[in-house]
GROMACS .gro file of C-alpha atoms in nm:
model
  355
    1UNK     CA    1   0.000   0.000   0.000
    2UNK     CA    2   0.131   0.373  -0.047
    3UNK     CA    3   0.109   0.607   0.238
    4UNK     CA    4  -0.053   0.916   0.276
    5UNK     CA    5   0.201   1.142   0.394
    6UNK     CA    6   0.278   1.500   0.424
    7UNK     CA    7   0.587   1.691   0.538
    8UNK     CA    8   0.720   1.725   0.879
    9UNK     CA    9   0.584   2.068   1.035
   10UNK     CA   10   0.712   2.258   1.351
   11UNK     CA   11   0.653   2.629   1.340
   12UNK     CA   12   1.017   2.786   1.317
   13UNK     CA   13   1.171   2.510   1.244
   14UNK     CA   14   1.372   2.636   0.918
   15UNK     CA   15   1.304   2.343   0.654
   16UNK     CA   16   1.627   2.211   0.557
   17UNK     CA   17   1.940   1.937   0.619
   18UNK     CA   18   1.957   1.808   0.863
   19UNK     CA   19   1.680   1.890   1.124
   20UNK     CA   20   1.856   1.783   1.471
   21UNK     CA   21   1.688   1.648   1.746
   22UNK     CA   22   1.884   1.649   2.055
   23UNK     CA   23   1.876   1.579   2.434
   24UNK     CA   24   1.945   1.349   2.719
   25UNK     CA   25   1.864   0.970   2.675
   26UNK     CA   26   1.695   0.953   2.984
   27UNK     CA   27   1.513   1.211   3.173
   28UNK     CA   28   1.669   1.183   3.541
   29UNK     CA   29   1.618   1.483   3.752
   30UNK     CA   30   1.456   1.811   3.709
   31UNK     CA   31   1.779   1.989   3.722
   32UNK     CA   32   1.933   1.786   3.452
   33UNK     CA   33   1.690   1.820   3.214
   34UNK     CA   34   1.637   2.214   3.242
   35UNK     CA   35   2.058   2.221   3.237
   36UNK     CA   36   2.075   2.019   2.921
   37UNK     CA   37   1.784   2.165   2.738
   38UNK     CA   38   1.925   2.514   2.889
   39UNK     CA   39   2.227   2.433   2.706
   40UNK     CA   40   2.102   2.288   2.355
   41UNK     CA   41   1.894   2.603   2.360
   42UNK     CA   42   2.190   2.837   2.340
   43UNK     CA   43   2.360   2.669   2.101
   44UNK     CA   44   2.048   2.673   1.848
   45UNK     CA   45   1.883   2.313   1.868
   46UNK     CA   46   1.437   2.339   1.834
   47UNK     CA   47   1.369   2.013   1.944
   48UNK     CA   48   1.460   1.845   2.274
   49UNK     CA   49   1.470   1.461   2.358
   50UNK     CA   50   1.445   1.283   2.708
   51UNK     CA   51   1.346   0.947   2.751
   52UNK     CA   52   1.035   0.889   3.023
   53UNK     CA   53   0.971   0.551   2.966
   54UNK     CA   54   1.296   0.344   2.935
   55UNK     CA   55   1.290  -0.043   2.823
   56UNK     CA   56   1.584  -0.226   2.998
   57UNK     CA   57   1.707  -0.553   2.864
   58UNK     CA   58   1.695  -0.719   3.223
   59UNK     CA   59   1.500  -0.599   3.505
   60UNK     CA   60   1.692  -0.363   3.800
   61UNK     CA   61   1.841  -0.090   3.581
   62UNK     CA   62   1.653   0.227   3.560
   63UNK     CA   63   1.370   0.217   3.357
   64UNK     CA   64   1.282   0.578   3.321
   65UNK     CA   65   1.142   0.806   3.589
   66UNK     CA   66   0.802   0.803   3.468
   67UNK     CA   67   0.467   1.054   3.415
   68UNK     CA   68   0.650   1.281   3.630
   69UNK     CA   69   0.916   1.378   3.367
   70UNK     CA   70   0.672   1.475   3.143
   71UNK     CA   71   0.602   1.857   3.378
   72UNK     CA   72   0.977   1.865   3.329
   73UNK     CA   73   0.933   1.859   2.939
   74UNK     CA   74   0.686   2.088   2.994
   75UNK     CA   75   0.871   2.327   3.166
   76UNK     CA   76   1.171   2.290   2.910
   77UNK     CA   77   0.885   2.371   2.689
   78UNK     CA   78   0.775   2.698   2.894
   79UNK     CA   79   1.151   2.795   2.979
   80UNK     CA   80   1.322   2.754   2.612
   81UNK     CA   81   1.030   2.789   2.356
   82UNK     CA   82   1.194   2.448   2.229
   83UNK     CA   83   0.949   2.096   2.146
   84UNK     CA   84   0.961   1.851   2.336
   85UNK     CA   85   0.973   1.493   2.200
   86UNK     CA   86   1.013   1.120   2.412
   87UNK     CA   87   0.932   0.769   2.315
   88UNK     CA   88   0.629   0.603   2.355
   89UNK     CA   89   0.579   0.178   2.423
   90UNK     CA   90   0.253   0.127   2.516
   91UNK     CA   91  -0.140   0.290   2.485
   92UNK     CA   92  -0.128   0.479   2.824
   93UNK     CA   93   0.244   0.661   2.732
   94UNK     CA   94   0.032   0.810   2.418
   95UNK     CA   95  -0.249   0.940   2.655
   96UNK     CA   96   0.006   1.053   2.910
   97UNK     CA   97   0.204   1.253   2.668
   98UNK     CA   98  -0.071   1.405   2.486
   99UNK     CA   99  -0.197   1.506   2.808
  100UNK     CA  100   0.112   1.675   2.880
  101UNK     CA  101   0.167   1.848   2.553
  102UNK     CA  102   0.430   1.681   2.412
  103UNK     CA  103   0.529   1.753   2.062
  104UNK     CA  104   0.692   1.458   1.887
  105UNK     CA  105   0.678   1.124   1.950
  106UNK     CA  106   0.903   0.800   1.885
  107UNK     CA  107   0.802   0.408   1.875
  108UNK     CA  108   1.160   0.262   1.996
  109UNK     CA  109   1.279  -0.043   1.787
  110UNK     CA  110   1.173  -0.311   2.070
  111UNK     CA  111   0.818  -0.177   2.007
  112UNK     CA  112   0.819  -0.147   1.653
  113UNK     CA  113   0.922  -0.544   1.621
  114UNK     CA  114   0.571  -0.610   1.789
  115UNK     CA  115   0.281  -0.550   1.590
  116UNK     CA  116   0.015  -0.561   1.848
  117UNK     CA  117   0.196  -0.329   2.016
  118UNK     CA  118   0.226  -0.055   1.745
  119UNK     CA  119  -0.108  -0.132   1.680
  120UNK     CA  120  -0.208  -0.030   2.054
  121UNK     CA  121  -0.039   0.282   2.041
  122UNK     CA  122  -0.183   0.307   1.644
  123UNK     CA  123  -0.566   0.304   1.809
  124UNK     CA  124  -0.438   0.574   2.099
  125UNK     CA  125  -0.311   0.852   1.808
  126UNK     CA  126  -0.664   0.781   1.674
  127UNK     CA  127  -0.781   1.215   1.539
  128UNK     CA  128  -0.424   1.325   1.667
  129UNK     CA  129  -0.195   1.574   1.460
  130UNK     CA  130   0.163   1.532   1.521
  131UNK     CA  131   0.495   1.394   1.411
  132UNK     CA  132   0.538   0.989   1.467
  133UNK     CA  133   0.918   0.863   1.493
  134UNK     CA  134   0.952   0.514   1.386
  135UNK     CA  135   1.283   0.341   1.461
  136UNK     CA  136   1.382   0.071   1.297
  137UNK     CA  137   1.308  -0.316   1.443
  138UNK     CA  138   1.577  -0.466   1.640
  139UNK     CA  139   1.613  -0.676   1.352
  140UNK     CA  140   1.684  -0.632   0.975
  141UNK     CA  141   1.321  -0.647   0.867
  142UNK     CA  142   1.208  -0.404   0.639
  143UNK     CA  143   0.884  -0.519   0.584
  144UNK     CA  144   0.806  -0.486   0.972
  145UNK     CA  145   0.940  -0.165   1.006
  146UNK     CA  146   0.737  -0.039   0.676
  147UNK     CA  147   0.409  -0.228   0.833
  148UNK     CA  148   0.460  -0.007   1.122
  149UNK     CA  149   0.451   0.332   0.948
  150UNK     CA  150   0.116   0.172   0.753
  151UNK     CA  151  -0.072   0.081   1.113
  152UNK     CA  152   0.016   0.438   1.208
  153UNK     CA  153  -0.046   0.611   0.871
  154UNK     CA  154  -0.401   0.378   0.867
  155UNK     CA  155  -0.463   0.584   1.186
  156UNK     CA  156  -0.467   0.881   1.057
  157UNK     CA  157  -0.094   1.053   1.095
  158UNK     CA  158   0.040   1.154   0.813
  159UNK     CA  159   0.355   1.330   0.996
  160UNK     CA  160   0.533   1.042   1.002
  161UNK     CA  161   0.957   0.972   0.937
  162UNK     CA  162   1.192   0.664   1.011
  163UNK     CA  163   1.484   0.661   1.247
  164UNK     CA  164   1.769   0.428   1.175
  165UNK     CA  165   1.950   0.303   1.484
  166UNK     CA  166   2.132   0.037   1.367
  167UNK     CA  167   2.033  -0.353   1.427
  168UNK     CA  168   2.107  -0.598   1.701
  169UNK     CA  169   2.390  -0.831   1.612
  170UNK     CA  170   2.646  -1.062   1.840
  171UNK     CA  171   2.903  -0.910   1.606
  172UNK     CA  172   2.984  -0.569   1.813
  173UNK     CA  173   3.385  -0.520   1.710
  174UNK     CA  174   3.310  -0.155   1.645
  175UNK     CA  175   2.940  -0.061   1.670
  176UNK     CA  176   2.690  -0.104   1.934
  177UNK     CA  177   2.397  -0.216   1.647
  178UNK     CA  178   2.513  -0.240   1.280
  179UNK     CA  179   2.425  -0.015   1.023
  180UNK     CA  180   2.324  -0.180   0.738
  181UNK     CA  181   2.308   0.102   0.569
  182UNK     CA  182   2.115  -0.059   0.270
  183UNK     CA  183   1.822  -0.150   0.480
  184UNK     CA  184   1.735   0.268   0.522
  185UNK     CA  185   1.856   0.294   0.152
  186UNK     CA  186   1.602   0.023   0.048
  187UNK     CA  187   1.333   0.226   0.271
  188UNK     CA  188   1.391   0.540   0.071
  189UNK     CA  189   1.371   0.383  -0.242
  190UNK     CA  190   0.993   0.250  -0.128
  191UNK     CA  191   0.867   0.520   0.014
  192UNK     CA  192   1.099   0.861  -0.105
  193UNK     CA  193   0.862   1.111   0.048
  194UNK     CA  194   0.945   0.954   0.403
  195UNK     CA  195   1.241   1.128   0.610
  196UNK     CA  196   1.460   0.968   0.772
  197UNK     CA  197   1.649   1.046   1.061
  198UNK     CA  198   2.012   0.857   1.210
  199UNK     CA  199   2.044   0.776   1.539
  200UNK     CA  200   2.403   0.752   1.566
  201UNK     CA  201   2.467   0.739   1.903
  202UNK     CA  202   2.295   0.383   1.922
  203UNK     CA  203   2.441   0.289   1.612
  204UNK     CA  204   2.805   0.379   1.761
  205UNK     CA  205   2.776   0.308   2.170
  206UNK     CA  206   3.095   0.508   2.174
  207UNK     CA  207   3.061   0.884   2.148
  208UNK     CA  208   3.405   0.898   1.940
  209UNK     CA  209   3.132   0.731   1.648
  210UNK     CA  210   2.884   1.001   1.659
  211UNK     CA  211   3.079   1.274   1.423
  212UNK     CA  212   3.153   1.022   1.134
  213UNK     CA  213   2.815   0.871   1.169
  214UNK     CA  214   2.681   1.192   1.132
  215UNK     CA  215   2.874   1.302   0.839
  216UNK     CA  216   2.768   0.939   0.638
  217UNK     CA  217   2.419   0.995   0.749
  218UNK     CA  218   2.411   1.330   0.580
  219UNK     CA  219   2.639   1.161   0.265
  220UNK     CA  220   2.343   0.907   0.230
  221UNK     CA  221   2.116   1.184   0.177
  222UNK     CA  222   1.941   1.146   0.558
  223UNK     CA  223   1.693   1.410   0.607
  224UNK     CA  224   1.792   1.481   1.026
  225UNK     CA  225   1.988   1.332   1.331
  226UNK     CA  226   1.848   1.221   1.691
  227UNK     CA  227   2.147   1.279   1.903
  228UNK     CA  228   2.157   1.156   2.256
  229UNK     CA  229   2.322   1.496   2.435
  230UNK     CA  230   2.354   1.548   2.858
  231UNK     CA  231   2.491   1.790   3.031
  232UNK     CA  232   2.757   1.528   3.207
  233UNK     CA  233   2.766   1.222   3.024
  234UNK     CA  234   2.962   1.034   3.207
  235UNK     CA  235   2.724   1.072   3.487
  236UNK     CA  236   2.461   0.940   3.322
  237UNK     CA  237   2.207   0.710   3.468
  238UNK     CA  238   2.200   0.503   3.129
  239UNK     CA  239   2.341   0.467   2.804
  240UNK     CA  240   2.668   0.674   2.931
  241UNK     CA  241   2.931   0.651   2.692
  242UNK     CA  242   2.769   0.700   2.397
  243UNK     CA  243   2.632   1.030   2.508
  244UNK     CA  244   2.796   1.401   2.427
  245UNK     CA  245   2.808   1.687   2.554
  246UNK     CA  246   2.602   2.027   2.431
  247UNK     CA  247   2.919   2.193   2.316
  248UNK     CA  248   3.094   1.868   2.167
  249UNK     CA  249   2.739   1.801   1.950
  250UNK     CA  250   2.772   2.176   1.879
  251UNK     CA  251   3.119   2.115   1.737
  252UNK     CA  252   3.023   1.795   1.565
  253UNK     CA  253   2.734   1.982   1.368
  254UNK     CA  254   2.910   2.284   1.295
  255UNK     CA  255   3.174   2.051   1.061
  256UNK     CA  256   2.896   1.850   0.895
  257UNK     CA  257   2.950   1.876   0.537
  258UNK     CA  258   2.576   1.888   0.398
  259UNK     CA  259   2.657   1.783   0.025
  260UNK     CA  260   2.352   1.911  -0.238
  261UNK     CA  261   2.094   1.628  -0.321
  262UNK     CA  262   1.928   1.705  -0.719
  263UNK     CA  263   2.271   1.943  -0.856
  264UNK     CA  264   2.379   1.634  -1.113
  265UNK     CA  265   2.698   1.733  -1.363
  266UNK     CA  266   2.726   1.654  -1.748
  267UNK     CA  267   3.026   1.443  -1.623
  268UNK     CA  268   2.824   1.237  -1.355
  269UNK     CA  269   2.604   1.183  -1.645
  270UNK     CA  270   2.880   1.014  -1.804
  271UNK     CA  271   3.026   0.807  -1.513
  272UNK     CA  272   2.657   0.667  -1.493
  273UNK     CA  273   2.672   0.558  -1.839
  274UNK     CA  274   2.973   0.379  -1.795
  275UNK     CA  275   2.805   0.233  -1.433
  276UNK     CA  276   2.526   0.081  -1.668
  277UNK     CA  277   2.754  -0.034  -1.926
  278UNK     CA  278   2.982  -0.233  -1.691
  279UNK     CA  279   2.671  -0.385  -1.477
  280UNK     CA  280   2.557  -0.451  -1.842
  281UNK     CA  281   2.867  -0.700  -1.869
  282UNK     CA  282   2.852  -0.833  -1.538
  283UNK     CA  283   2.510  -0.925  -1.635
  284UNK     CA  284   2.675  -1.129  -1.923
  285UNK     CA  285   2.930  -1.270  -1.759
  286UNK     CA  286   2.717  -1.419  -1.484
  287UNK     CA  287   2.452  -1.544  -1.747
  288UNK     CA  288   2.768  -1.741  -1.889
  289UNK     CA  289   2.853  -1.875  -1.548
  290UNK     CA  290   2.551  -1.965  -1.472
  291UNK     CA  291   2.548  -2.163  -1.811
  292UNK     CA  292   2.870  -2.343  -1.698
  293UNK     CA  293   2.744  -2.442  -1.363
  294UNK     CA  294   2.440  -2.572  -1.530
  295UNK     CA  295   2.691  -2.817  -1.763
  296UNK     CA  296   2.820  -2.909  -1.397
  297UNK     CA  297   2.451  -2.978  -1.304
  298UNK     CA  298   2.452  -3.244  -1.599
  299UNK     CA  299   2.772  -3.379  -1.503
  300UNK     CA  300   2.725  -3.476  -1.160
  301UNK     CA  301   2.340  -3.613  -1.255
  302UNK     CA  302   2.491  -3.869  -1.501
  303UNK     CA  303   2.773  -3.956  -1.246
  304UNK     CA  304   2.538  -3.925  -0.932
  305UNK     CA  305   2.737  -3.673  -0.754
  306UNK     CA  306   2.597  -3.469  -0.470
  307UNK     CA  307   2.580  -3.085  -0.551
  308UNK     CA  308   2.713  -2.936  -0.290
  309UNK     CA  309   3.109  -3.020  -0.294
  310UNK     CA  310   3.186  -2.835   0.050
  311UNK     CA  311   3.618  -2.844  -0.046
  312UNK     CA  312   3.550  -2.653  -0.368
  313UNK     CA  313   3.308  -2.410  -0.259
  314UNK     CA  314   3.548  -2.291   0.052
  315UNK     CA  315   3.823  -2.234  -0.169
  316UNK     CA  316   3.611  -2.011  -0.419
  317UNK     CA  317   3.483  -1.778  -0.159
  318UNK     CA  318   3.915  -1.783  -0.039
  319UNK     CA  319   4.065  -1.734  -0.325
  320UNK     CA  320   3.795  -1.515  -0.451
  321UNK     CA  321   3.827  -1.292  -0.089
  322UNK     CA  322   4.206  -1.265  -0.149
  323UNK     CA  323   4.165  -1.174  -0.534
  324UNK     CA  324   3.915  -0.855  -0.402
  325UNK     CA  325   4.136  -0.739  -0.152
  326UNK     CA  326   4.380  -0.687  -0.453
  327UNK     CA  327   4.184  -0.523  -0.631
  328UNK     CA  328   4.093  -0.252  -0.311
  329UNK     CA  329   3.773  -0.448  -0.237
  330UNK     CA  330   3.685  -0.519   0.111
  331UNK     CA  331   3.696  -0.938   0.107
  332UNK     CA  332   3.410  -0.952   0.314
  333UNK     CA  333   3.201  -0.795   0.033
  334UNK     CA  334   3.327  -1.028  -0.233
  335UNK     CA  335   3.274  -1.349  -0.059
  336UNK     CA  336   2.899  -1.210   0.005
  337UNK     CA  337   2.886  -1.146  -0.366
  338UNK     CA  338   3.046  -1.523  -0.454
  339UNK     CA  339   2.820  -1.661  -0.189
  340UNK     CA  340   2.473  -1.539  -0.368
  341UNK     CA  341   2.623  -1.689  -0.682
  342UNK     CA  342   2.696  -1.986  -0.547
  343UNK     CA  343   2.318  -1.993  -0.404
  344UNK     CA  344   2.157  -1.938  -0.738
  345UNK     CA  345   2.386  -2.210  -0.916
  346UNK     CA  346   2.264  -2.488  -0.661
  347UNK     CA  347   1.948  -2.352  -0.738
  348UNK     CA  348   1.976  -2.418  -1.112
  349UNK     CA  349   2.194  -2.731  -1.075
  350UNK     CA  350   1.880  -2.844  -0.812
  351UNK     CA  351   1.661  -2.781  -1.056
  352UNK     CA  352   1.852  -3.063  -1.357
  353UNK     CA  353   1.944  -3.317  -1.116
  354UNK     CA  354   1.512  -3.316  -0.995
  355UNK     CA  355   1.408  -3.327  -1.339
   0.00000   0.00000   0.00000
């Protein structure tokens, strides 16, 4: 289904890359909220961020201070003339919040990998008018996260964008939730009228990430950045180190490079052609392959082989790995590439030996 959307509207909020959201991941006190927002303020950021509600992997850590931070948005509101935005999980956050005034809201990824619950908090924003925040599932399902924006958008919001945070993995050798950048890539290509904002400080864990996730972010064409910000991070009653300071994420955004979207040259013109002319051959050269493996397919049929020859597949995806890194390819990439080839020519030599 398409969505009915329209654009993202705060009054004085000037419309253009990126729009920054920015505040502590947790509300704790009354005096650290007013300080951070008190801060973000003066250096120019609209919208402010605390976390009421927090979802803890195991029970005992702090898990938000509840419906009482929400008079502290509220006065952050009152004090700074900034909106006020905080995630919601469940039916009776919604109610709370729009009780309280709050301007934006976010669906954190636990939530959004539940469909009954988005659907709760779908029926609670039932004849409401504000911005929805969708982060992305804890896992690398695009048709979840896109299901979510359709309960919501069959509710009736049509101020709706994505936030890419990065997806749970066991693999955490430098981020806290990989990228995957081509899963936010994919969602832009469904649905281009959507923005979408990076989340880079749970995407990094590490506050030495944020900058250069912030600069690719804004590479990738991202349309705005939720930045976890507190007054002393390393204080912090959760989610410390990956937190910054009001004057570091002041420094960090004043050496974005914000790179023009539509300006296209006569000469990128002509690299494209030559883009489409070599995925042309490849193309070719993987149809002939493919024709080869299918001769193999024969062969091991009349000799009644098995398909799978484990010794000569692990030394194609080696020698292939070795042969990219050559070439200044990352060998990762290559044996991902050699390992969807070598998927579709079971598939075809499957496909002879069962006829």
């Amino acid at each position: 289904m398409e969505l009915d959307l329209k654009p993202i509207e705060l009054s004085g909020i000037e419309k253009k890359r990126p729009m920054i959201i920015a505040g502590p991941c947790s509300a704790e006190t009354e005096q650290q909220v007013m300080d951070t927002a008190l801060m973000l303020a003066n250096k120019g950021i609209k919208i402010f961020r605390a976390g009421i509600w927090k979802p803890r992997t195991k029970p005992g850590g702090f898990e938000g201070i509840g419906v009482d931070g929400l008079a502290w948005l509220k006065r952050v509101k009152q004090e700074t003339g900034m909106y006020v935005a905080t995630e919601v999980a469940t039916a009776k956050h919604v109610y709370e919040c729009l009780k309280a005034g709050i301007d934006v809201l976010w669906i954190g990824a636990r939530t959004t990998a539940n469909p009954f619950a988005v659907q709760e908090i779908a029926d609670a924003l039932k004849g409401v008018d504000i911005p929805i925040l969708i982060k992305n599932p804890v896992n690398p399902d695009l048709e979840l996260w896109i299901g979510a924006f359709e309960r919501i958008n069959n509710a009736g919001l049509k101020q709706l964008g994505a936030i890419h945070r990065g997806f749970s993995s066991y693999d955490k050798k430098i981020y806290r939730n990989l990228p995957q950048w081509h899963i936010p890539i994919e969602l832009r290509r469904r649905i281009p009228e959507l923005p979408i904002f990076c989340d880079p400080s749970h995407i990094g864990g590490k506050r030495e990430l944020v900058a250069p996730l912030c600069q690719q972010a804004m590479d990738l064409g991202f349309d705005g950045l939720i930045v976890e910000s507190h007054c002393n991070p390393d204080c912090a009653w959760s989610d410390a180190a990956q937190q910054v300071t009001p004057d570091v994420l002041d420094y960090i955004l004043n050496l974005l490079v914000i790179r023009k979207e539509t300006q296209t040259t006569e000469n990128l013109g002509e690299l494209r052609n030559q883009i489409d002319d070599c995925d042309n051959e490849i193309i070719e050269v993987l149809a002939k392959r493919m024709r080869v493996c299918r001769e193999i397919g024969t062969f091991k049929k009349e000799h009644d082989m098995t398909i799978l020859q484990t010794g000569r597949y692990n030394e194609i995806l080696d020698k292939r790995g070795a042969q990219g890194s050559l070439c200044g390819m990352d060998s990762d990439f290559i044996k991902k590439v050699f390992e969807a080839i070598h998927e579709e020519s079971v598939r075809q030599q499957m496909e002879i030996i069962n006829k």
